[in-house]
PDB file of C-alpha atoms in Angstrom:
ATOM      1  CA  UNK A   1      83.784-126.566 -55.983  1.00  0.00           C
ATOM      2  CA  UNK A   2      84.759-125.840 -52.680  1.00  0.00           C
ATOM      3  CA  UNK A   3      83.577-121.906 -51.675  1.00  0.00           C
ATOM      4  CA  UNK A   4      83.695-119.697 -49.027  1.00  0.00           C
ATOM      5  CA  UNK A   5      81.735-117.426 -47.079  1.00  0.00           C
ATOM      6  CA  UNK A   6      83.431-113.798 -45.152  1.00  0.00           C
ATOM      7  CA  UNK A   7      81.370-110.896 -43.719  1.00  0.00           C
ATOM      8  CA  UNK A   8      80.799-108.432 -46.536  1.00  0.00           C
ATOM      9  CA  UNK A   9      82.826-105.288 -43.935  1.00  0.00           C
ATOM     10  CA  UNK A  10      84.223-105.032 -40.661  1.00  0.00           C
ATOM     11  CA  UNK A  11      85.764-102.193 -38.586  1.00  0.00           C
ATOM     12  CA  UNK A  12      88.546-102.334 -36.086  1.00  0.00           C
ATOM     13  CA  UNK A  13      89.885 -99.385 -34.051  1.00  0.00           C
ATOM     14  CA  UNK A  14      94.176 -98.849 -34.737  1.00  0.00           C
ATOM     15  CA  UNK A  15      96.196-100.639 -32.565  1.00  0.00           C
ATOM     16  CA  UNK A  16      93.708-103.152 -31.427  1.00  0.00           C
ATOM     17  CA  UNK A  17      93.214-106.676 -32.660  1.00  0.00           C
ATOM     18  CA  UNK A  18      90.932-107.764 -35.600  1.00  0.00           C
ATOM     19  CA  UNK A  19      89.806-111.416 -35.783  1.00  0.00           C
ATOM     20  CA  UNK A  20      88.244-111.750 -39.610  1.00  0.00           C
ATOM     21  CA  UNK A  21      86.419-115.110 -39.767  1.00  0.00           C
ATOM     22  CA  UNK A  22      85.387-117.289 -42.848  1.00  0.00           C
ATOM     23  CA  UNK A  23      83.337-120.413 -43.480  1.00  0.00           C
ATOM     24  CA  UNK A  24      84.650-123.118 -45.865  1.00  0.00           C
ATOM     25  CA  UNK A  25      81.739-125.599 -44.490  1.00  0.00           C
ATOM     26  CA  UNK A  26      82.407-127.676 -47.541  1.00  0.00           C
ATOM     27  CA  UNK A  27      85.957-127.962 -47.641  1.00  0.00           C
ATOM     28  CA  UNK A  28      87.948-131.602 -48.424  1.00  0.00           C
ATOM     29  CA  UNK A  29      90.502-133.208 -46.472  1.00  0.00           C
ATOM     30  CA  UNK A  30      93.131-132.095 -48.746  1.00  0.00           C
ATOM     31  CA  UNK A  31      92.229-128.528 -48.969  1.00  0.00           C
ATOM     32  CA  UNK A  32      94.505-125.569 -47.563  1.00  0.00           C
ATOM     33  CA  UNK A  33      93.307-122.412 -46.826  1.00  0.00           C
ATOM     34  CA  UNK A  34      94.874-118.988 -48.048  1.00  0.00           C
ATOM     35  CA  UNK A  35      94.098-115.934 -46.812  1.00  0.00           C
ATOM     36  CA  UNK A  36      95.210-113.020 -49.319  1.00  0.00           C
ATOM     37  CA  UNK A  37      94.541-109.352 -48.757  1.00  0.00           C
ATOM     38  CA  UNK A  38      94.091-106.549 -51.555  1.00  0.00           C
ATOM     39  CA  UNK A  39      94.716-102.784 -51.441  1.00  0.00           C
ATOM     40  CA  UNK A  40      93.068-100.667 -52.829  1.00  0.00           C
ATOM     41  CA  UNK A  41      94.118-100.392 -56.855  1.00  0.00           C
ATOM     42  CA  UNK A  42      96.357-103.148 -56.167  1.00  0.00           C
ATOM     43  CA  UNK A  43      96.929-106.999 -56.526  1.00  0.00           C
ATOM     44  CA  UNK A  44      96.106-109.206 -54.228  1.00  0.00           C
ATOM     45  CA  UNK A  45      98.886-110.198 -51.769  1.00  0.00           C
ATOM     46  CA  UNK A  46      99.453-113.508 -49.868  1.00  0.00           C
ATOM     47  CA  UNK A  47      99.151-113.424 -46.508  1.00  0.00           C
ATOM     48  CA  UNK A  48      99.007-116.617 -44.568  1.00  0.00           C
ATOM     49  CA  UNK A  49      97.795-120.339 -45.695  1.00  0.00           C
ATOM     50  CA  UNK A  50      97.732-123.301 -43.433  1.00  0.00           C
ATOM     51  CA  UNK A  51      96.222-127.037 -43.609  1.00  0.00           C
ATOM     52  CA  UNK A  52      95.048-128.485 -39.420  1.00  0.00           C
ATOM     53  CA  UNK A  53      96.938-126.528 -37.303  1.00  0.00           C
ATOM     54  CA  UNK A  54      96.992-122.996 -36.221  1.00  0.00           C
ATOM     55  CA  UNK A  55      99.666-120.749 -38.162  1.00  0.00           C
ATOM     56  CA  UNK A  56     101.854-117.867 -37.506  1.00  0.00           C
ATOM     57  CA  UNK A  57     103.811-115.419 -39.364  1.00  0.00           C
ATOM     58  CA  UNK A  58     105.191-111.937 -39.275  1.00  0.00           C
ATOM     59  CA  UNK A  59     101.674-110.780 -41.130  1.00  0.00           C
ATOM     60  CA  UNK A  60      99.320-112.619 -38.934  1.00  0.00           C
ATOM     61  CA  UNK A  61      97.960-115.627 -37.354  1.00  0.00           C
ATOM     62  CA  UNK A  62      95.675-118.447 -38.999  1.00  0.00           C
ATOM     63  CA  UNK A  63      93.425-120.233 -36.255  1.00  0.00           C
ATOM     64  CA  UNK A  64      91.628-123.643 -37.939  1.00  0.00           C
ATOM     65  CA  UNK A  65      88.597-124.906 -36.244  1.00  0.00           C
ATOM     66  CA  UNK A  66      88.902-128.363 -35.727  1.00  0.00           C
ATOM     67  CA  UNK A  67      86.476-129.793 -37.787  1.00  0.00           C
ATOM     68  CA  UNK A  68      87.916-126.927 -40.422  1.00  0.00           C
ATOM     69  CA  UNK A  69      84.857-125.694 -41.444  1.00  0.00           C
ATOM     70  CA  UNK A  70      85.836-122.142 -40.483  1.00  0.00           C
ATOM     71  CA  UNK A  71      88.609-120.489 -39.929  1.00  0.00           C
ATOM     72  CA  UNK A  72      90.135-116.612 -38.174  1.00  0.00           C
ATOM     73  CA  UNK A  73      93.027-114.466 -39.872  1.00  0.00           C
ATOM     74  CA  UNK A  74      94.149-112.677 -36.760  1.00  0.00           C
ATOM     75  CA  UNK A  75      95.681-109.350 -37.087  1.00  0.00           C
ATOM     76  CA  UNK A  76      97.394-108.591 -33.731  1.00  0.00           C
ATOM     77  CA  UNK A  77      97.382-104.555 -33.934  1.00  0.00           C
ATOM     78  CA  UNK A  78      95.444-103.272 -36.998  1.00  0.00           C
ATOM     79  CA  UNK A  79      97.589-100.675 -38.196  1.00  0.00           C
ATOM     80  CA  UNK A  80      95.621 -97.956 -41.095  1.00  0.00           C
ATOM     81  CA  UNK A  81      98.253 -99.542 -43.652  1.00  0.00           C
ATOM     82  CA  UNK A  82      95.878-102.847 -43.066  1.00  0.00           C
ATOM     83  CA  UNK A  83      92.766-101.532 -44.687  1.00  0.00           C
ATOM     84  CA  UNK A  84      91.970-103.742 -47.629  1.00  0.00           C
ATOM     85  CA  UNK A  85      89.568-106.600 -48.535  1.00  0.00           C
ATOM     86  CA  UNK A  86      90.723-109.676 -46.897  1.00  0.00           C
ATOM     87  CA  UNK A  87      89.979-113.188 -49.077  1.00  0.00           C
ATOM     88  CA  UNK A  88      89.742-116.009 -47.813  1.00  0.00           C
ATOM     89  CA  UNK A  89      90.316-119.019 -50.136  1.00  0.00           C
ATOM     90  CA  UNK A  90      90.619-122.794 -50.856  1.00  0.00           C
ATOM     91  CA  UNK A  91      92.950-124.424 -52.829  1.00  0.00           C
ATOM     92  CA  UNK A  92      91.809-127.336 -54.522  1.00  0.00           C
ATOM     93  CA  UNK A  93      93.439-130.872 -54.666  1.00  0.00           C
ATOM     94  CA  UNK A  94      95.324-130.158 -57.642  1.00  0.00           C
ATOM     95  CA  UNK A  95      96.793-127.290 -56.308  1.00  0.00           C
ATOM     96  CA  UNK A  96      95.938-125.739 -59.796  1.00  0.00           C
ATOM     97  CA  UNK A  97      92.523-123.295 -58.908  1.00  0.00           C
ATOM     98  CA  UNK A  98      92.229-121.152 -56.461  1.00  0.00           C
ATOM     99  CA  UNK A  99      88.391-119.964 -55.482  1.00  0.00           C
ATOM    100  CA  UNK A 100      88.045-116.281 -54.605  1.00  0.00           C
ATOM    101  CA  UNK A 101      84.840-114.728 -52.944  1.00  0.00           C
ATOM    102  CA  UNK A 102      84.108-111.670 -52.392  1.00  0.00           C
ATOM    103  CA  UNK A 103      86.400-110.982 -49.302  1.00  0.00           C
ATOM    104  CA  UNK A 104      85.979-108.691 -45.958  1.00  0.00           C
ATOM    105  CA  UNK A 105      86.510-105.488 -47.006  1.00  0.00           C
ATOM    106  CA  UNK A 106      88.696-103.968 -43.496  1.00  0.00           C
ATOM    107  CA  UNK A 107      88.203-100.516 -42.731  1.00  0.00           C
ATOM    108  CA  UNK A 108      90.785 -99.766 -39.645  1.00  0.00           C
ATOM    109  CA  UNK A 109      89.473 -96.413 -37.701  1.00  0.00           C
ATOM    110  CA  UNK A 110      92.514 -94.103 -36.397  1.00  0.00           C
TER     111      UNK A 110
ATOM    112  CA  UNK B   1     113.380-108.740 -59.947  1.00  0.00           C
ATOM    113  CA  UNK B   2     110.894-107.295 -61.530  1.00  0.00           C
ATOM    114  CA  UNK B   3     108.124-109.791 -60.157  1.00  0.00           C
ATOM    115  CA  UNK B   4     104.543-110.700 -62.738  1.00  0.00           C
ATOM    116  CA  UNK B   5     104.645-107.429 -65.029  1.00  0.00           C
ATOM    117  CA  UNK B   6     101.228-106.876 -66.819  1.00  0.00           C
ATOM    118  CA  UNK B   7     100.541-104.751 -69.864  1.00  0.00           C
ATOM    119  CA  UNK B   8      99.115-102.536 -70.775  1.00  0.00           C
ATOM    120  CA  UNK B   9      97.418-100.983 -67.768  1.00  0.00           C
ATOM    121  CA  UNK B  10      95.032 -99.579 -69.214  1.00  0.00           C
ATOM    122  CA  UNK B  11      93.160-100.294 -72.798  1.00  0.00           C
ATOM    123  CA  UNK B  12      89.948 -99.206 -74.678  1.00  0.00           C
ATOM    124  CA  UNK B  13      88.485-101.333 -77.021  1.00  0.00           C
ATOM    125  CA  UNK B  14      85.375-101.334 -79.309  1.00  0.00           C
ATOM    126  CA  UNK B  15      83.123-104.017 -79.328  1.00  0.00           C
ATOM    127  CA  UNK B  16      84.460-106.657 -81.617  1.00  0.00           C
ATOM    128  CA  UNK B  17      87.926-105.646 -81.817  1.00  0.00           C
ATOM    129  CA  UNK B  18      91.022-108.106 -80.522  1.00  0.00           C
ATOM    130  CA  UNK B  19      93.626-107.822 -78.244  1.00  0.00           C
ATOM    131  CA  UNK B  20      95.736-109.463 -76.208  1.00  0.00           C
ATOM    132  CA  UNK B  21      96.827-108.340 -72.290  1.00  0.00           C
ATOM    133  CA  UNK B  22     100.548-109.533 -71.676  1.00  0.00           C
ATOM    134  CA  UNK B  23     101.978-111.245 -68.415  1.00  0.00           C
ATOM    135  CA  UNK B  24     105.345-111.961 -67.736  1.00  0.00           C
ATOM    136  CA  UNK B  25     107.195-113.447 -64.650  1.00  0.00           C
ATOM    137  CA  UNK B  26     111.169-113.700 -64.141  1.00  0.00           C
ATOM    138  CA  UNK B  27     110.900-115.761 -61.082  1.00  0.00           C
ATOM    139  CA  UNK B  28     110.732-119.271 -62.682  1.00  0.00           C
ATOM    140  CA  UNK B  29     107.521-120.079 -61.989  1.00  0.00           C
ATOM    141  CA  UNK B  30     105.780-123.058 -63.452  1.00  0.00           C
ATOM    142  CA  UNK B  31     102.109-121.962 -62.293  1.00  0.00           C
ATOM    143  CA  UNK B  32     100.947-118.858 -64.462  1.00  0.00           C
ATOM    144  CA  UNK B  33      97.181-117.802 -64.293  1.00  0.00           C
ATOM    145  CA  UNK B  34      94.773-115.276 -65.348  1.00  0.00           C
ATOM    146  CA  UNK B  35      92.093-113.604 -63.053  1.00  0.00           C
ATOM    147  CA  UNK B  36      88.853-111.270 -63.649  1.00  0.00           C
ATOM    148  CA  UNK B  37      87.555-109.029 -61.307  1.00  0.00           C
ATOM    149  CA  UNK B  38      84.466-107.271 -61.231  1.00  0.00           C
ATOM    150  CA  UNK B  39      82.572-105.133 -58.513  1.00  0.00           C
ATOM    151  CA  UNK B  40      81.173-107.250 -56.074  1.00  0.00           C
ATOM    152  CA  UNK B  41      82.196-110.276 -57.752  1.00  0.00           C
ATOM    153  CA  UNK B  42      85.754-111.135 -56.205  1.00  0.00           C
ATOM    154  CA  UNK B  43      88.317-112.223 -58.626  1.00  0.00           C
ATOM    155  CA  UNK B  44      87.325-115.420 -61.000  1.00  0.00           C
ATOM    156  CA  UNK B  45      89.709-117.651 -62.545  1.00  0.00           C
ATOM    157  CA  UNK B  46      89.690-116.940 -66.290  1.00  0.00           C
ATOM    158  CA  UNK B  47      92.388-119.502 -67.113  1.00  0.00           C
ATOM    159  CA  UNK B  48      95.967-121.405 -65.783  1.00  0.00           C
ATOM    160  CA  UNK B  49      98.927-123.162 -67.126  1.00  0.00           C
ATOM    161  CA  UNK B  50     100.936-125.722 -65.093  1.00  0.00           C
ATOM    162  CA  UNK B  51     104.111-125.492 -67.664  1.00  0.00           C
ATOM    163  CA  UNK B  52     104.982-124.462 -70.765  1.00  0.00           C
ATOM    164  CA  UNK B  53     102.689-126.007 -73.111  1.00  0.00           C
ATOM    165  CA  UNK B  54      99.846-127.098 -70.430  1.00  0.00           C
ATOM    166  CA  UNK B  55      96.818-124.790 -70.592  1.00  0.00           C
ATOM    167  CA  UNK B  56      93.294-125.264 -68.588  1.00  0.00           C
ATOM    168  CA  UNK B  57      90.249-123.462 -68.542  1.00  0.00           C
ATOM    169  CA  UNK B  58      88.854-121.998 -64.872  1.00  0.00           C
ATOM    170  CA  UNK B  59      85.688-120.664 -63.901  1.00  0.00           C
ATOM    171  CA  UNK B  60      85.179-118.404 -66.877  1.00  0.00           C
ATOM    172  CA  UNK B  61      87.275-119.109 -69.918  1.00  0.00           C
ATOM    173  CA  UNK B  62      84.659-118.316 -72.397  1.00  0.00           C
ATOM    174  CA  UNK B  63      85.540-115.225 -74.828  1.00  0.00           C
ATOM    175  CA  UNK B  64      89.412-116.081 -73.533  1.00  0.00           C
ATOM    176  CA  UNK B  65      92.237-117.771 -75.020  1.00  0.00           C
ATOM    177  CA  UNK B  66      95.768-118.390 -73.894  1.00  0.00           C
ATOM    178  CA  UNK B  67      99.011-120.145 -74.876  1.00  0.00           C
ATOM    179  CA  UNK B  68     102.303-120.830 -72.952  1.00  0.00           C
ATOM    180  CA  UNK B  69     105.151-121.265 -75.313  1.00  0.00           C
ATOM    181  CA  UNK B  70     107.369-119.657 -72.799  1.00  0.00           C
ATOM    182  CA  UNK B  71     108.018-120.285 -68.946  1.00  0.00           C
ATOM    183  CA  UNK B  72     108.151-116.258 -68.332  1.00  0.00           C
ATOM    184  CA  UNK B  73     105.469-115.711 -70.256  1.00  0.00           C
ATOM    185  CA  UNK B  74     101.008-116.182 -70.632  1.00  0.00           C
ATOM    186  CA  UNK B  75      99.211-113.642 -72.487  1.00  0.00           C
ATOM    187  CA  UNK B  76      95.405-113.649 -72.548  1.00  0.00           C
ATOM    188  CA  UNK B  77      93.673-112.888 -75.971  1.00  0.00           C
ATOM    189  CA  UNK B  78      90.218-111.565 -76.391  1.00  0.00           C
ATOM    190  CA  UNK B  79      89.163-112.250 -79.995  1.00  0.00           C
ATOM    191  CA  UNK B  80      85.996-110.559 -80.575  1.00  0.00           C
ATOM    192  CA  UNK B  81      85.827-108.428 -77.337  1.00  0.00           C
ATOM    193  CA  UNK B  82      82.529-107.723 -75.663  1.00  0.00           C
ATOM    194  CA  UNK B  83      81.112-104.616 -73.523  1.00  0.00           C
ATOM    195  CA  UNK B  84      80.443-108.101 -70.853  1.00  0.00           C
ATOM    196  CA  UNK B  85      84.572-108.242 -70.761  1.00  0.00           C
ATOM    197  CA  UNK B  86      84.867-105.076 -69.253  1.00  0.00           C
ATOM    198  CA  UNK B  87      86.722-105.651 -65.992  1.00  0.00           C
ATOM    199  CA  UNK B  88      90.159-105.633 -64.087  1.00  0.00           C
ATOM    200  CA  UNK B  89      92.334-108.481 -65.424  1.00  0.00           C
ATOM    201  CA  UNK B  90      94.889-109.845 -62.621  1.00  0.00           C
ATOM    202  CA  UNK B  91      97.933-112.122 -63.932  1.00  0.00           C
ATOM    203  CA  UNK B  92      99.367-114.346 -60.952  1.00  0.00           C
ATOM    204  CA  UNK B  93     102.019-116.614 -60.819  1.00  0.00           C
ATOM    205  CA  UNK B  94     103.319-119.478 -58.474  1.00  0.00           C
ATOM    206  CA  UNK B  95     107.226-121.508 -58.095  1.00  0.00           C
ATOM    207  CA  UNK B  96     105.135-124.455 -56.971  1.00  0.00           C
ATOM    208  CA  UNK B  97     102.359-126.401 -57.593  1.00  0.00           C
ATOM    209  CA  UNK B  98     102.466-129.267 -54.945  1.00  0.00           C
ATOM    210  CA  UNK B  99      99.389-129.674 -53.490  1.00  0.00           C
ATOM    211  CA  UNK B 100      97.907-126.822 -51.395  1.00  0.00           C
ATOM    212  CA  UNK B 101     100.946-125.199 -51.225  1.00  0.00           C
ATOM    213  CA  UNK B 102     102.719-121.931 -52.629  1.00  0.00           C
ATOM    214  CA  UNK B 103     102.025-118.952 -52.687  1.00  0.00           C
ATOM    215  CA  UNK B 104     100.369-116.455 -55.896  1.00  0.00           C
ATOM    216  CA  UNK B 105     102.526-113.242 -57.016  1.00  0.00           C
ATOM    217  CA  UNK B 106     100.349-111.025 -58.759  1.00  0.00           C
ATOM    218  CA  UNK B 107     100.525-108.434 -60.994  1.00  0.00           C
ATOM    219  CA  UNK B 108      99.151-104.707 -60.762  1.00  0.00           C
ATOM    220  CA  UNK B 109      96.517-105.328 -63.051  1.00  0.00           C
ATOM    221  CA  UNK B 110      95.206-104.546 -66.255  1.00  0.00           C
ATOM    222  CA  UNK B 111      91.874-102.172 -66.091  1.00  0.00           C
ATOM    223  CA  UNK B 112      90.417-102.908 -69.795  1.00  0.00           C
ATOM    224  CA  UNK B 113      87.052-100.653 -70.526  1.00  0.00           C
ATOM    225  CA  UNK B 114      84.755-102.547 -74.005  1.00  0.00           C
ATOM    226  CA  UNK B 115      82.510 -99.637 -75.187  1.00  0.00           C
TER     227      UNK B 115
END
């Protein structure tokens, strides 16, 4: 089962940047990776996914290593509204299970 | 639209006693799939269904069942609940199941307390 690995907590100041990194070191060729954030008392909501290339959307950016064994969800000014735990997860070849850890939990200081 | 609606919200059980936590999506969707989360522990795939008929067990289906008769809807059904199934239940759905691809809607969650 392919699994990944996020800092437990992070901290960014408002209005600055926030570059939240994950390892998928065992991730297959056919695996995309989601990134999905939660609020707090909330569902999880999708935020980005992407396969080789970097990714952009009106949420945030997705930068892929090249060997994609890790990967960056950049948020370009961390607003308070983006404190939540940020997963990041593989999809499996089937499409059909999705693999949650245990996320960066984002605490954004005003 | 309404989006994945779960209920109840909230439910109490006693050990041993049955119930079942309802999900129901009016987007179409043919992916349909029921999460746990715990502290600490991230969400875990209890169960999925690819279609209407076509169940499959995820990470932790034991003390679970589930049926799709319906596209809409995929309720999960604790038979004998356990104080170990106390947890936040999370129903998500998806339009597509092509590889890699499409997005999960989830609900607001189910908090369900086993005493």
């Amino acid at each position: 089962d392919a699994k990944t690995t996020q800092p437990n907590s992070m901290e960014s100041n408002e209005e600055e940047p926030v570059h939240l990194p994950c390892n998928h070191s065992t991730i297959s060729g056919t695996d995309y990776i989601h990134w999905y954030r939660q609020l707090p008392s909330q569902g999880p909501e999708y935020v980005i996914h992407g396969l080789t290339s970097n990714v952009n959307n009106r949420m945030a950016s997705l930068a892929i290593a090249e060997d994609r064994k890790s990967s960056t969800l950049i948020l370009h000014r961390a607003t308070l509204r983006d404190a939540a735990v940020y997963y990041c997860i593989l999809r499996d070849d089937t499409g059909n299970q999705f693999y949650f850890g245990t996320g960066t939990s984002l605490t954004v200081i005003p | 639209n309404a989006g994945v609606t779960q209920t109840p919200k909230f439910q109490v059980l006693k050990t041993g006693q049955s119930m079942t936590l309802q999900c129901a999506q009016d987007m179409n969707h043919e992916y349909m799939s029921w999460y746990r989360q715990d502290p600490g522990m991230g969400l875990r795939l209890i169960h999925y269904s690819v279609g209407a008929g076509i169940t499959d067990q995820g990470e932790v289906p034991n003390g679970y069942n589930v049926s799709r008769s319906t596209t809409e809807d995929f309720p999960l059904r604790l038979l004998s609940a356990a104080p170990s199934q106390t947890s936040v239940y999370f129903c998500a759905s998806s339009y597509s199941i092509i590889r890699g691809t499409g997005e999960l809607f989830f609900g607001e969650g189910s908090r369900l307390t086993v005493l």
